[in-house]
Each structure stands twice: as structure tokens, then as C-alpha cells.
């Protein structure tokens, strides 16, 4: 089941530069997307989300862009800081109605921000 | 800031034994979830729970698994007879729904090791 894909397993950027993490999805039923950050031995921490009715959402240093026609979203972090080093997961929620709204996760991208 | 808590942080058990993983969701949340992450793999949905019943479960969530909300605060995952392949990080999540745009908040996880 590869409905949500993060094709870059790792990314290395210099402190102060922009980090761009990418995510692709295949299911047109997805209507809400989230990015989570995860440190080893901890749970995923919510970062930012975007509804499918929008194409951009910004929160401080984090911006998520959604291109519905391409079924692609990206997370921009600017400026990148060493504390941003972690695994970033893209997740999608399907609009199936009902009481579930389970999340489908990508495989994650390990971001390393070099001082 | 309210957070999801999980106990224990690490559980070691023998194959065939029963384990109970415990979670305390955020207090005003209405929807509860269990996910797991096998080492090196993606985070996978197990089950969702709403209004004191399972709303959806994945193929992984077979008859060996059960969930319960025994009181107003705890949410538990029971594995009746553990197998080696149940070794994973188990994450509890919760959310509070007021229309679209919900976010699931995750606990720190329980590392289950089956020997």
C-alpha cells in the first residue's frame, strides 16, 4: 500500500538554508494532509497541516504547499536550524465519512541540518 | 499543554504472553487511535475508537487484538497471545472533532519487544 510516498529517505542542508521535503499521494479521496516530526524513541509531533481546499499554509518557519493536480505536497522550513534534525512524516486523511479519519503515513525523510 | 501519555515506555514479553498497553488521551478528545511502527517501516494504522466502539480496524488488527476504554480517561490495547512479529513501537493518538480540519495528537509510544 503506497498511497503516500516520500521518495527521499534523507536530506542534508546547511543551517540557515531552506529545507524542502516532498510527499506524493495517489488517492484523490484524501482531503487533509499533515506533517509530523519525529525524534528517535518519541512519538510523532504535529507540525502543520493543510486542507485540500487550500494550496498553502504557513506557520512561522514552516510552510506547506499543496498541488492537487499533481497530487504533491511539500514542506518548506526556512531558515533551517540544527534542532530541526529529525524524521519528517507526511500523512494523509481520507474523506470517507464515518468516525474514523485514519491517517496514512509516508515512509519518512530524515532531515539533517548541519551547523 | 495537554498531551497524550502512554505506559509503559518499554515492555518486554515472552511469545504467547498477553500484554496490555495503556494510554491516557487528551481529556476533551472524542476519537482514539492505535498505530504501530515496526523498526525501519512506516507508521501503520491499527484501529480507531469512537463512542465506545471500534469505528475501523486494519487487517493487522486481528482477533488477537482488542481495545477498551474502561473508564473516562484510559484507552488500552490488549494483545492476547503475542508473536515475534508484534515487536514494534505502538503509538496512541487522539483528536477532537469539530468539522473538518482535525489533527491527531500522538503519545510518546510504547516499545514492545517479544522474545
Tab-separated table of C-alpha atoms in Angstrom:
chain	number	residue	atom	x	y	z
A	1	UNK	CA	0.000	0.000	0.000
A	2	UNK	CA	1.911	3.038	-1.278
A	3	UNK	CA	-0.787	5.666	-1.175
A	4	UNK	CA	1.551	8.201	0.420
A	5	UNK	CA	5.149	8.312	-0.746
A	6	UNK	CA	8.192	10.186	0.425
A	7	UNK	CA	10.793	9.341	-2.163
A	8	UNK	CA	13.749	10.928	-0.414
A	9	UNK	CA	14.800	8.856	2.591
A	10	UNK	CA	17.223	11.554	3.695
A	11	UNK	CA	18.102	15.204	3.165
A	12	UNK	CA	21.056	17.237	4.387
A	13	UNK	CA	21.050	21.044	4.442
A	14	UNK	CA	23.179	23.785	5.938
A	15	UNK	CA	21.940	25.773	8.880
A	16	UNK	CA	20.124	28.904	7.724
A	17	UNK	CA	19.239	27.481	4.321
A	18	UNK	CA	15.862	26.231	3.163
A	19	UNK	CA	14.816	22.595	3.663
A	20	UNK	CA	12.260	21.232	1.217
A	21	UNK	CA	10.644	17.904	1.987
A	22	UNK	CA	8.399	16.318	-0.608
A	23	UNK	CA	5.445	13.992	-0.496
A	24	UNK	CA	3.307	12.429	-3.221
A	25	UNK	CA	-0.030	10.704	-2.902
A	26	UNK	CA	-2.187	8.622	-5.172
A	27	UNK	CA	-5.645	8.637	-3.591
A	28	UNK	CA	-7.883	11.504	-4.710
A	29	UNK	CA	-10.112	10.866	-1.663
A	30	UNK	CA	-7.507	12.406	0.617
A	31	UNK	CA	-8.749	15.787	1.779
A	32	UNK	CA	-6.441	16.736	4.621
A	33	UNK	CA	-2.678	16.463	4.937
A	34	UNK	CA	-0.390	16.739	7.920
A	35	UNK	CA	3.323	16.865	8.575
A	36	UNK	CA	4.752	15.314	11.699
A	37	UNK	CA	8.247	15.483	13.085
A	38	UNK	CA	9.677	12.533	14.962
A	39	UNK	CA	12.752	12.106	17.091
A	40	UNK	CA	14.083	8.607	17.876
A	41	UNK	CA	12.156	6.824	20.634
A	42	UNK	CA	9.457	9.534	20.693
A	43	UNK	CA	6.010	9.822	19.195
A	44	UNK	CA	5.232	11.888	16.086
A	45	UNK	CA	4.814	15.579	16.903
A	46	UNK	CA	2.328	17.553	14.826
A	47	UNK	CA	3.903	20.376	12.815
A	48	UNK	CA	1.496	21.778	10.278
A	49	UNK	CA	-1.492	20.738	8.203
A	50	UNK	CA	-3.361	21.755	5.095
A	51	UNK	CA	-6.844	21.159	3.831
A	52	UNK	CA	-7.376	20.185	0.221
A	53	UNK	CA	-9.314	23.405	-0.354
A	54	UNK	CA	-6.122	25.397	0.141
A	55	UNK	CA	-2.803	25.437	-1.690
A	56	UNK	CA	-0.641	26.947	1.026
A	57	UNK	CA	-0.496	27.130	4.793
A	58	UNK	CA	2.165	28.931	6.759
A	59	UNK	CA	3.151	28.773	10.412
A	60	UNK	CA	6.319	30.574	11.377
A	61	UNK	CA	9.287	28.928	9.695
A	62	UNK	CA	7.115	26.141	8.268
A	63	UNK	CA	5.092	26.361	5.081
A	64	UNK	CA	3.213	23.553	3.409
A	65	UNK	CA	2.280	23.724	-0.267
A	66	UNK	CA	-0.340	21.517	-1.879
A	67	UNK	CA	-0.602	20.877	-5.620
A	68	UNK	CA	-3.790	18.855	-6.012
A	69	UNK	CA	-3.485	18.355	-9.746
A	70	UNK	CA	-0.054	16.802	-9.272
A	71	UNK	CA	-1.064	15.063	-6.023
A	72	UNK	CA	2.020	16.532	-4.443
A	73	UNK	CA	2.764	18.438	-1.282
A	74	UNK	CA	5.904	19.874	0.160
A	75	UNK	CA	7.100	21.220	3.474
A	76	UNK	CA	9.433	24.190	3.448
A	77	UNK	CA	11.480	25.052	6.516
A	78	UNK	CA	13.261	28.372	6.406
A	79	UNK	CA	15.643	29.116	7.904
A	80	UNK	CA	16.658	25.583	8.862
A	81	UNK	CA	18.102	25.080	12.339
A	82	UNK	CA	20.106	22.183	13.804
A	83	UNK	CA	17.170	21.443	16.136
A	84	UNK	CA	15.071	20.666	13.066
A	85	UNK	CA	17.106	17.494	12.519
A	86	UNK	CA	14.593	14.644	12.778
A	87	UNK	CA	12.472	12.322	10.664
A	88	UNK	CA	9.588	14.101	8.951
A	89	UNK	CA	6.452	12.179	8.079
A	90	UNK	CA	3.798	13.224	5.648
A	91	UNK	CA	0.331	11.873	6.469
A	92	UNK	CA	-2.983	11.998	4.654
A	93	UNK	CA	-6.550	11.621	5.817
A	94	UNK	CA	-9.263	10.261	3.629
A	95	UNK	CA	-12.677	11.852	3.441
A	96	UNK	CA	-14.596	8.644	3.732
A	97	UNK	CA	-17.155	9.950	6.177
A	98	UNK	CA	-17.885	7.971	9.279
A	99	UNK	CA	-15.974	8.186	12.516
A	100	UNK	CA	-12.533	7.006	11.582
A	101	UNK	CA	-10.376	9.536	9.709
A	102	UNK	CA	-7.379	7.269	9.976
A	103	UNK	CA	-4.069	8.663	8.820
A	104	UNK	CA	-1.994	7.088	6.078
A	105	UNK	CA	1.687	7.811	6.592
A	106	UNK	CA	4.602	8.083	4.227
A	107	UNK	CA	7.885	6.352	4.967
A	108	UNK	CA	9.540	9.495	6.295
A	109	UNK	CA	12.501	11.676	5.366
A	110	UNK	CA	15.451	12.048	7.706
A	111	UNK	CA	16.477	15.696	7.744
A	112	UNK	CA	19.960	16.576	8.940
A	113	UNK	CA	20.709	20.265	9.397
A	114	UNK	CA	24.429	20.873	9.507
A	115	UNK	CA	25.713	23.733	11.701
B	1	UNK	CA	-0.241	21.989	27.174
B	2	UNK	CA	-2.353	18.801	27.242
B	3	UNK	CA	-0.658	15.730	25.884
B	4	UNK	CA	-1.257	12.067	25.256
B	5	UNK	CA	0.589	9.807	27.686
B	6	UNK	CA	1.438	6.124	27.356
B	7	UNK	CA	2.670	3.453	29.746
B	8	UNK	CA	4.895	1.567	29.928
B	9	UNK	CA	7.578	3.130	27.754
B	10	UNK	CA	9.110	-0.290	27.140
B	11	UNK	CA	7.523	-3.714	27.562
B	12	UNK	CA	9.416	-6.962	27.148
B	13	UNK	CA	7.403	-10.159	26.992
B	14	UNK	CA	7.683	-13.778	26.007
B	15	UNK	CA	5.984	-15.048	22.879
B	16	UNK	CA	2.467	-16.240	23.665
B	17	UNK	CA	2.010	-13.946	26.643
B	18	UNK	CA	-0.696	-11.302	26.931
B	19	UNK	CA	0.246	-7.633	27.078
B	20	UNK	CA	-1.786	-4.531	27.784
B	21	UNK	CA	-0.569	-1.173	26.553
B	22	UNK	CA	-2.086	1.834	28.230
B	23	UNK	CA	-2.837	5.321	27.007
B	24	UNK	CA	-4.378	8.416	28.513
B	25	UNK	CA	-5.704	10.556	25.650
B	26	UNK	CA	-6.158	14.313	25.852
B	27	UNK	CA	-9.138	14.830	28.125
B	28	UNK	CA	-11.680	16.518	25.840
B	29	UNK	CA	-10.904	14.378	22.803
B	30	UNK	CA	-13.531	12.108	21.331
B	31	UNK	CA	-11.672	9.860	18.898
B	32	UNK	CA	-8.913	7.472	19.820
B	33	UNK	CA	-6.431	5.525	17.746
B	34	UNK	CA	-3.663	2.975	17.923
B	35	UNK	CA	-0.862	2.918	15.369
B	36	UNK	CA	2.329	0.919	15.269
B	37	UNK	CA	5.724	1.267	13.674
B	38	UNK	CA	7.896	-1.765	13.089
B	39	UNK	CA	11.570	-0.817	13.095
B	40	UNK	CA	12.528	0.786	9.801
B	41	UNK	CA	8.983	0.812	8.455
B	42	UNK	CA	6.222	3.357	8.219
B	43	UNK	CA	3.687	4.181	10.892
B	44	UNK	CA	0.626	1.962	10.313
B	45	UNK	CA	-2.958	2.405	11.425
B	46	UNK	CA	-4.330	-0.343	13.661
B	47	UNK	CA	-7.696	0.756	14.987
B	48	UNK	CA	-9.923	3.735	15.663
B	49	UNK	CA	-12.408	4.020	18.530
B	50	UNK	CA	-15.325	6.391	18.986
B	51	UNK	CA	-18.388	6.410	21.196
B	52	UNK	CA	-17.216	3.274	22.992
B	53	UNK	CA	-16.874	1.139	19.931
B	54	UNK	CA	-14.412	0.361	17.183
B	55	UNK	CA	-15.104	2.523	14.134
B	56	UNK	CA	-12.478	0.991	11.883
B	57	UNK	CA	-9.712	-1.579	12.103
B	58	UNK	CA	-6.932	-2.588	9.762
B	59	UNK	CA	-6.021	-6.065	8.525
B	60	UNK	CA	-3.320	-6.158	11.190
B	61	UNK	CA	-5.911	-5.852	13.951
B	62	UNK	CA	-6.984	-9.490	14.078
B	63	UNK	CA	-8.700	-11.477	16.838
B	64	UNK	CA	-5.573	-11.324	18.993
B	65	UNK	CA	-6.030	-7.582	19.424
B	66	UNK	CA	-8.658	-5.740	21.408
B	67	UNK	CA	-9.178	-2.206	22.656
B	68	UNK	CA	-11.075	-0.854	25.587
B	69	UNK	CA	-11.876	2.406	27.274
B	70	UNK	CA	-12.516	1.068	30.771
B	71	UNK	CA	-13.147	4.443	32.378
B	72	UNK	CA	-13.345	8.073	31.351
B	73	UNK	CA	-9.622	8.522	30.883
B	74	UNK	CA	-7.766	5.352	29.881
B	75	UNK	CA	-7.627	3.700	26.473
B	76	UNK	CA	-5.957	0.289	26.281
B	77	UNK	CA	-4.673	-2.053	23.606
B	78	UNK	CA	-4.505	-5.728	24.511
B	79	UNK	CA	-2.618	-8.363	22.574
B	80	UNK	CA	-3.827	-11.740	23.790
B	81	UNK	CA	-1.023	-14.003	22.618
B	82	UNK	CA	1.978	-12.082	21.397
B	83	UNK	CA	4.014	-13.141	18.380
B	84	UNK	CA	7.559	-12.222	17.451
B	85	UNK	CA	6.247	-10.020	14.645
B	86	UNK	CA	4.277	-7.916	17.137
B	87	UNK	CA	7.547	-6.322	18.213
B	88	UNK	CA	7.169	-2.651	17.335
B	89	UNK	CA	6.571	0.834	18.698
B	90	UNK	CA	2.895	1.293	19.494
B	91	UNK	CA	1.510	4.807	19.410
B	92	UNK	CA	-1.767	6.011	20.822
B	93	UNK	CA	-3.364	9.111	19.304
B	94	UNK	CA	-6.445	11.182	19.966
B	95	UNK	CA	-8.357	14.009	18.346
B	96	UNK	CA	-11.314	16.316	18.991
B	97	UNK	CA	-13.612	16.833	16.113
B	98	UNK	CA	-15.461	19.951	15.231
B	99	UNK	CA	-15.955	19.530	11.493
B	100	UNK	CA	-13.067	19.149	9.073
B	101	UNK	CA	-9.509	20.087	9.795
B	102	UNK	CA	-8.836	17.768	12.714
B	103	UNK	CA	-5.409	16.857	13.947
B	104	UNK	CA	-4.384	13.677	15.702
B	105	UNK	CA	-2.014	14.091	18.613
B	106	UNK	CA	0.309	11.225	19.375
B	107	UNK	CA	1.713	9.853	22.578
B	108	UNK	CA	5.399	9.027	23.074
B	109	UNK	CA	4.863	5.348	22.295
B	110	UNK	CA	5.437	2.001	23.953
B	111	UNK	CA	8.252	-0.133	22.626
B	112	UNK	CA	7.068	-3.745	22.686
B	113	UNK	CA	9.720	-6.428	22.449
B	114	UNK	CA	8.531	-10.009	22.055
B	115	UNK	CA	11.168	-12.658	22.754
